[in-house]
Amino acid sequence: MISIEGLTKIYRSETGDVVALKNVNLKVSAGEVFGIIGSSGAGKSTLIRCINLLEKPTKGQVKIEGKDITKLSNRELMKLRRSLGMIFQHFNLLMQKTVNENIAFPLQVANVPRKQINERVKELLELVGLIDKADYYPSQLSGGQKQRVAIARALANNPKVLLCDEATSALDPITSKSILALLKDINKRFGLTIVLITHQIEVIKEICDRVAVIEKGQIIETGNVVDVLMHPKTTSTKNLVSSGLIDKIPPDMVLWGRKQDYQRRLKVSFSGEAAMKPVISYMVMEYQVYANILFADINYLKDTMVGELVLELSGERNAVEQSIRFLREQDLVIEELG
Amino acid sequence: MTADVLIEYLEMLGQGTLETIYMTMASALFSYIFGLPLGVISVVSEPAGILPNPKLHNVLDKIINITRSIPFIILLIALLPLTRLIVGTTIGPTASIVPLTIAAIPFVARLVETALKEIDYGIIEAAQSMGATPWQIIRKVMIPETLPSLIMGASITTITLIGYSAMAGVCGGGGLGDLAIRYGYYRYEDDVMILTIILLVIIVQIIQSIGDYLSKRIDKKNK
Ligand SMILES: Nc1ncnc2c1ncn2[C@@H]1O[C@H](COP(=O)(O)OP(=O)(O)OP(=O)(O)O)[C@@H](O)[C@H]1O
Ligand SMILES: [Mg+2]
């Protein structure tokens, strides 16, 4: 659907050049929710803005359905943009226009006949649950409601792709969740491809199918959300992903156990079906070891259940080692902690 | 003061008021016909504007600055030949419209620029992301979104033009300024002077109030 090849963006200014993106390659498939995560200044906004050419790439190609859009004429570009909706962190609604007029705007821009506009606006208001706010002005709406208007507006011309630039960053966690749920719903119902950028791992966990991690203008990791989050390859990704809890278990924490016992500390990660099996209790009974759970967390990554467990196993050396071997044979990922 | 003289004065002041309003309104209208597009072009042609054209922007900027820095009274005299060419005479309220308009055009252009720049650039980008053309953005986004400020600007322009129109009285331009100079200054008739001042203050107040009211009334952003 979207294919970015060798994309480089350099901002030139009197104080020197800023390389915002360096040789970025990405592929987004039709119908998926693709997340791009990175810390502040990593180049996320620049990257997503290159997809609809709000920012002109310095080098490289942006292909949409196989067509390199950096080569389009202005007129063609404007037409193309109608098939790419976009929403923003600060909503960017027309402040002097009502909710109705805001949603009608992209349709007027595309010269849709008035009667059709009215029908379409109604549909969209229903979709985002704002029928009763049709004649309100943005200044009379909450942040969440404003973003709903922005979503309706972005969907007006039935785009193939929705670009979201930090769409939930200005919202409180609960509102943020409801907006993500709406996006998820739209993605499912209309098969709309969604590309979103965020600095919040929760957003990735909540709705993304695939994720790319961007750092200093470069993509350092890409893959399925479950894979990248469960097995981050780089420290930067680890830092982004880690809930921070595991690191906070004090190493000298006094644990229950007998002096003579052999002890090993493990991190066990599991996803999907493995989450359902009573592996630990089986192991404890089978190998006669003590399993002390220092940390446990179960989460949903979109629709996949995943979990993490920090275990301290103690008992006879042999028994402990056998249990570890047993764990490794399961559908689990085992990592020894120092 | 006899009744006859009083009636004559009142007639004179009434006529002066009407002339002032006529000159001001006409020149405000004409100065917007030229100044509004000028201000819009100047904003959109900025390097970071929606139709960047730094060269054009610089030229416009210079012209606006230079014309704004010429004192009105000098412009008035310097433009006499042009006024004669256009109107056929250099005295009377209609003749005054020419220098008033020309003086107000750069003023209007600057006020329009300032108003248009108030818009949050994100809104323009949102419109661009929907495939709006520059012309659609100007007409459907920039102007409507900044209308409250544009209206405030129009009332400032009109009030400034009232001041200028009084100055035009020096060259026989008609209106209340003309009366103040002829009666108040040359003939030392203080009561005429005071009455013209009162009338001018009233006119200014009315325009200011209308501007404030309209601007607040239509503004849906700061409510
Ligand atoms: N218009 C610009 N001119 C010059 N430099 C810019 C411009 N826009 C962005 N940059 C620089 O490019 C780099 C990437 O910026 P970008 O806005 O893409 O980061 P980001 O990941 O979106 O950050 P944030 O999370 O803070 O929004 C930064 O170093 C920034 O200073
Ligand atoms: Mg950003």
Short mmCIF file of N, CA and C in Angstrom, two decimals, chain B residues 77-169:
data_model
loop_
_atom_site.label_atom_id
_atom_site.label_comp_id
_atom_site.label_asym_id
_atom_site.label_seq_id
_atom_site.Cartn_x
_atom_site.Cartn_y
_atom_site.Cartn_z
N ILE B 77 -0.24 66.36 -0.84
CA ILE B 77 0.21 67.40 -1.76
C ILE B 77 0.87 66.78 -2.98
N ALA B 78 1.68 65.76 -2.72
CA ALA B 78 2.40 65.12 -3.83
C ALA B 78 1.44 64.48 -4.83
N LEU B 79 0.27 64.07 -4.34
CA LEU B 79 -0.67 63.37 -5.21
C LEU B 79 -1.63 64.31 -5.94
N LEU B 80 -1.49 65.61 -5.72
CA LEU B 80 -2.44 66.55 -6.34
C LEU B 80 -2.59 66.34 -7.86
N PRO B 81 -1.48 66.18 -8.60
CA PRO B 81 -1.63 65.97 -10.04
C PRO B 81 -2.44 64.71 -10.36
N LEU B 82 -2.16 63.64 -9.61
CA LEU B 82 -2.89 62.39 -9.85
C LEU B 82 -4.37 62.58 -9.55
N THR B 83 -4.64 63.27 -8.45
CA THR B 83 -6.03 63.52 -8.08
C THR B 83 -6.75 64.29 -9.19
N ARG B 84 -6.07 65.32 -9.71
CA ARG B 84 -6.69 66.11 -10.78
C ARG B 84 -6.96 65.22 -11.98
N LEU B 85 -6.02 64.34 -12.27
CA LEU B 85 -6.16 63.45 -13.42
C LEU B 85 -7.38 62.54 -13.26
N ILE B 86 -7.56 62.01 -12.04
CA ILE B 86 -8.63 61.05 -11.85
C ILE B 86 -9.98 61.71 -11.65
N VAL B 87 -10.03 62.72 -10.78
CA VAL B 87 -11.32 63.32 -10.41
C VAL B 87 -11.63 64.58 -11.24
N GLY B 88 -10.59 65.23 -11.73
CA GLY B 88 -10.82 66.44 -12.50
C GLY B 88 -10.66 67.70 -11.66
N THR B 89 -10.61 67.55 -10.35
CA THR B 89 -10.41 68.70 -9.47
C THR B 89 -9.61 68.24 -8.26
N THR B 90 -9.08 69.20 -7.48
CA THR B 90 -8.32 68.79 -6.30
C THR B 90 -9.01 69.21 -5.02
N ILE B 91 -10.17 69.85 -5.15
CA ILE B 91 -10.87 70.21 -3.91
C ILE B 91 -12.21 69.48 -3.81
N GLY B 92 -12.69 69.42 -2.56
CA GLY B 92 -13.95 68.73 -2.30
C GLY B 92 -13.72 67.30 -1.86
N PRO B 93 -14.74 66.73 -1.24
CA PRO B 93 -14.60 65.39 -0.66
C PRO B 93 -14.25 64.31 -1.69
N THR B 94 -14.83 64.39 -2.88
CA THR B 94 -14.53 63.34 -3.86
C THR B 94 -13.05 63.35 -4.22
N ALA B 95 -12.49 64.53 -4.36
CA ALA B 95 -11.06 64.63 -4.67
C ALA B 95 -10.22 64.05 -3.54
N SER B 96 -10.68 64.21 -2.30
CA SER B 96 -9.90 63.69 -1.16
C SER B 96 -9.82 62.17 -1.14
N ILE B 97 -10.79 61.54 -1.78
CA ILE B 97 -10.81 60.07 -1.74
C ILE B 97 -9.53 59.48 -2.34
N VAL B 98 -8.98 60.18 -3.36
CA VAL B 98 -7.79 59.62 -4.02
C VAL B 98 -6.60 59.53 -3.05
N PRO B 99 -6.15 60.63 -2.44
CA PRO B 99 -5.00 60.48 -1.52
C PRO B 99 -5.33 59.62 -0.30
N LEU B 100 -6.57 59.70 0.17
CA LEU B 100 -6.94 58.88 1.33
C LEU B 100 -6.80 57.40 1.01
N THR B 101 -7.30 57.03 -0.16
CA THR B 101 -7.22 55.62 -0.55
C THR B 101 -5.77 55.18 -0.68
N ILE B 102 -4.99 56.00 -1.35
CA ILE B 102 -3.61 55.60 -1.58
C ILE B 102 -2.83 55.52 -0.27
N ALA B 103 -3.13 56.42 0.65
CA ALA B 103 -2.45 56.36 1.94
C ALA B 103 -2.88 55.12 2.73
N ALA B 104 -4.14 54.73 2.55
CA ALA B 104 -4.66 53.63 3.37
C ALA B 104 -4.30 52.25 2.82
N ILE B 105 -4.01 52.16 1.52
CA ILE B 105 -3.73 50.83 0.95
C ILE B 105 -2.61 50.08 1.70
N PRO B 106 -1.44 50.68 1.87
CA PRO B 106 -0.40 49.92 2.59
C PRO B 106 -0.76 49.66 4.04
N PHE B 107 -1.49 50.57 4.62
CA PHE B 107 -1.95 50.40 5.99
C PHE B 107 -2.86 49.18 6.10
N VAL B 108 -3.82 49.11 5.17
CA VAL B 108 -4.73 47.96 5.12
C VAL B 108 -3.94 46.67 4.87
N ALA B 109 -3.00 46.73 3.93
CA ALA B 109 -2.22 45.54 3.61
C ALA B 109 -1.54 44.99 4.86
N ARG B 110 -0.96 45.89 5.64
CA ARG B 110 -0.28 45.45 6.88
C ARG B 110 -1.27 44.86 7.88
N LEU B 111 -2.41 45.52 8.05
CA LEU B 111 -3.40 45.00 9.00
C LEU B 111 -3.91 43.63 8.56
N VAL B 112 -4.12 43.47 7.26
CA VAL B 112 -4.58 42.18 6.74
C VAL B 112 -3.52 41.11 7.00
N GLU B 113 -2.27 41.48 6.71
CA GLU B 113 -1.17 40.54 6.96
C GLU B 113 -1.16 40.09 8.41
N THR B 114 -1.22 41.07 9.31
CA THR B 114 -1.17 40.75 10.75
C THR B 114 -2.32 39.83 11.13
N ALA B 115 -3.51 40.13 10.62
CA ALA B 115 -4.67 39.30 10.95
C ALA B 115 -4.47 37.89 10.42
N LEU B 116 -4.08 37.77 9.15
CA LEU B 116 -3.96 36.45 8.53
C LEU B 116 -2.89 35.60 9.21
N LYS B 117 -1.86 36.28 9.72
CA LYS B 117 -0.78 35.51 10.35
C LYS B 117 -1.19 34.95 11.71
N GLU B 118 -2.28 35.44 12.23
CA GLU B 118 -2.74 34.94 13.53
C GLU B 118 -3.21 33.49 13.45
N ILE B 119 -3.55 33.05 12.26
CA ILE B 119 -4.12 31.71 12.12
C ILE B 119 -3.08 30.67 12.52
N ASP B 120 -3.54 29.65 13.19
CA ASP B 120 -2.69 28.54 13.58
C ASP B 120 -2.30 27.79 12.30
N TYR B 121 -1.00 27.69 12.05
CA TYR B 121 -0.57 27.11 10.78
C TYR B 121 -1.05 25.67 10.61
N GLY B 122 -1.27 24.99 11.73
CA GLY B 122 -1.78 23.63 11.68
C GLY B 122 -3.10 23.52 10.92
N ILE B 123 -3.92 24.56 11.03
CA ILE B 123 -5.22 24.54 10.34
C ILE B 123 -5.01 24.59 8.83
N ILE B 124 -4.03 25.39 8.42
CA ILE B 124 -3.73 25.46 6.98
C ILE B 124 -3.19 24.11 6.51
N GLU B 125 -2.33 23.51 7.33
CA GLU B 125 -1.80 22.20 6.94
C GLU B 125 -2.89 21.15 6.86
N ALA B 126 -3.84 21.22 7.78
CA ALA B 126 -4.95 20.27 7.73
C ALA B 126 -5.68 20.43 6.40
N ALA B 127 -5.91 21.67 6.00
CA ALA B 127 -6.60 21.91 4.73
C ALA B 127 -5.76 21.38 3.56
N GLN B 128 -4.45 21.60 3.64
CA GLN B 128 -3.58 21.07 2.58
C GLN B 128 -3.66 19.55 2.53
N SER B 129 -3.71 18.94 3.73
CA SER B 129 -3.75 17.48 3.76
C SER B 129 -5.04 16.93 3.16
N MET B 130 -6.05 17.80 3.06
CA MET B 130 -7.31 17.35 2.45
C MET B 130 -7.33 17.63 0.95
N GLY B 131 -6.25 18.16 0.45
CA GLY B 131 -6.17 18.42 -0.98
C GLY B 131 -6.75 19.76 -1.40
N ALA B 132 -6.84 20.70 -0.46
CA ALA B 132 -7.36 22.03 -0.82
C ALA B 132 -6.31 22.78 -1.64
N THR B 133 -6.78 23.53 -2.65
CA THR B 133 -5.86 24.33 -3.46
C THR B 133 -5.54 25.62 -2.69
N PRO B 134 -4.44 26.28 -3.06
CA PRO B 134 -4.11 27.53 -2.36
C PRO B 134 -5.27 28.52 -2.37
N TRP B 135 -5.94 28.62 -3.49
CA TRP B 135 -7.07 29.55 -3.58
C TRP B 135 -8.18 29.15 -2.61
N GLN B 136 -8.46 27.85 -2.53
CA GLN B 136 -9.48 27.38 -1.56
C GLN B 136 -9.03 27.68 -0.13
N ILE B 137 -7.75 27.54 0.11
CA ILE B 137 -7.25 27.80 1.45
C ILE B 137 -7.41 29.27 1.81
N ILE B 138 -7.10 30.14 0.87
CA ILE B 138 -7.25 31.58 1.13
C ILE B 138 -8.71 31.91 1.40
N ARG B 139 -9.56 31.43 0.51
CA ARG B 139 -10.96 31.84 0.54
C ARG B 139 -11.76 31.14 1.65
N LYS B 140 -11.46 29.86 1.87
CA LYS B 140 -12.30 29.10 2.79
C LYS B 140 -11.67 28.88 4.16
N VAL B 141 -10.38 29.14 4.26
CA VAL B 141 -9.73 28.92 5.55
C VAL B 141 -9.15 30.22 6.11
N MET B 142 -8.21 30.81 5.41
CA MET B 142 -7.50 31.95 5.98
C MET B 142 -8.43 33.12 6.28
N ILE B 143 -9.23 33.51 5.31
CA ILE B 143 -10.09 34.69 5.53
C ILE B 143 -11.21 34.40 6.54
N PRO B 144 -11.98 33.34 6.37
CA PRO B 144 -13.04 33.11 7.38
C PRO B 144 -12.49 32.90 8.79
N GLU B 145 -11.36 32.21 8.90
CA GLU B 145 -10.82 31.93 10.24
C GLU B 145 -10.32 33.19 10.93
N THR B 146 -9.91 34.18 10.15
CA THR B 146 -9.37 35.39 10.79
C THR B 146 -10.34 36.57 10.67
N LEU B 147 -11.56 36.29 10.27
CA LEU B 147 -12.53 37.36 10.05
C LEU B 147 -12.69 38.32 11.24
N PRO B 148 -12.76 37.82 12.46
CA PRO B 148 -12.89 38.75 13.59
C PRO B 148 -11.75 39.78 13.61
N SER B 149 -10.53 39.34 13.37
CA SER B 149 -9.40 40.28 13.34
C SER B 149 -9.47 41.20 12.14
N LEU B 150 -9.92 40.65 11.01
CA LEU B 150 -10.03 41.48 9.82
C LEU B 150 -11.04 42.60 10.05
N ILE B 151 -12.10 42.28 10.75
CA ILE B 151 -13.11 43.30 11.03
C ILE B 151 -12.56 44.37 11.98
N MET B 152 -11.82 43.93 12.99
CA MET B 152 -11.18 44.91 13.87
C MET B 152 -10.26 45.82 13.05
N GLY B 153 -9.54 45.21 12.12
CA GLY B 153 -8.65 45.98 11.26
C GLY B 153 -9.41 47.01 10.44
N ALA B 154 -10.58 46.60 9.94
CA ALA B 154 -11.37 47.52 9.13
C ALA B 154 -11.83 48.70 9.97
N SER B 155 -12.16 48.45 11.24
CA SER B 155 -12.60 49.60 12.04
C SER B 155 -11.41 50.50 12.38
N ILE B 156 -10.25 49.92 12.59
CA ILE B 156 -9.06 50.76 12.81
C ILE B 156 -8.76 51.60 11.56
N THR B 157 -8.86 50.96 10.40
CA THR B 157 -8.62 51.68 9.15
C THR B 157 -9.58 52.86 9.02
N THR B 158 -10.85 52.59 9.26
CA THR B 158 -11.85 53.64 9.09
C THR B 158 -11.57 54.80 10.05
N ILE B 159 -11.23 54.47 11.28
CA ILE B 159 -10.95 55.53 12.25
C ILE B 159 -9.71 56.33 11.85
N THR B 160 -8.70 55.62 11.38
CA THR B 160 -7.50 56.34 10.90
C THR B 160 -7.86 57.24 9.73
N LEU B 161 -8.73 56.75 8.85
CA LEU B 161 -9.12 57.54 7.69
C LEU B 161 -9.89 58.80 8.10
N ILE B 162 -10.64 58.72 9.19
CA ILE B 162 -11.35 59.91 9.66
C ILE B 162 -10.32 60.98 10.05
N GLY B 163 -9.27 60.53 10.73
CA GLY B 163 -8.20 61.45 11.10
C GLY B 163 -7.54 62.06 9.87
N TYR B 164 -7.22 61.20 8.90
CA TYR B 164 -6.59 61.68 7.67
C TYR B 164 -7.53 62.63 6.92
N SER B 165 -8.82 62.29 6.92
CA SER B 165 -9.75 63.10 6.14
C SER B 165 -9.82 64.51 6.73
N ALA B 166 -9.65 64.63 8.03
CA ALA B 166 -9.63 65.95 8.65
C ALA B 166 -8.41 66.72 8.15
N MET B 167 -7.31 66.01 7.97
CA MET B 167 -6.09 66.64 7.46
C MET B 167 -6.29 67.11 6.03
N ALA B 168 -7.06 66.31 5.29
CA ALA B 168 -7.30 66.69 3.90
C ALA B 168 -8.00 68.04 3.83
N GLY B 169 -8.63 68.43 4.94
CA GLY B 169 -9.27 69.74 5.02
C GLY B 169 -8.31 70.88 4.76
#
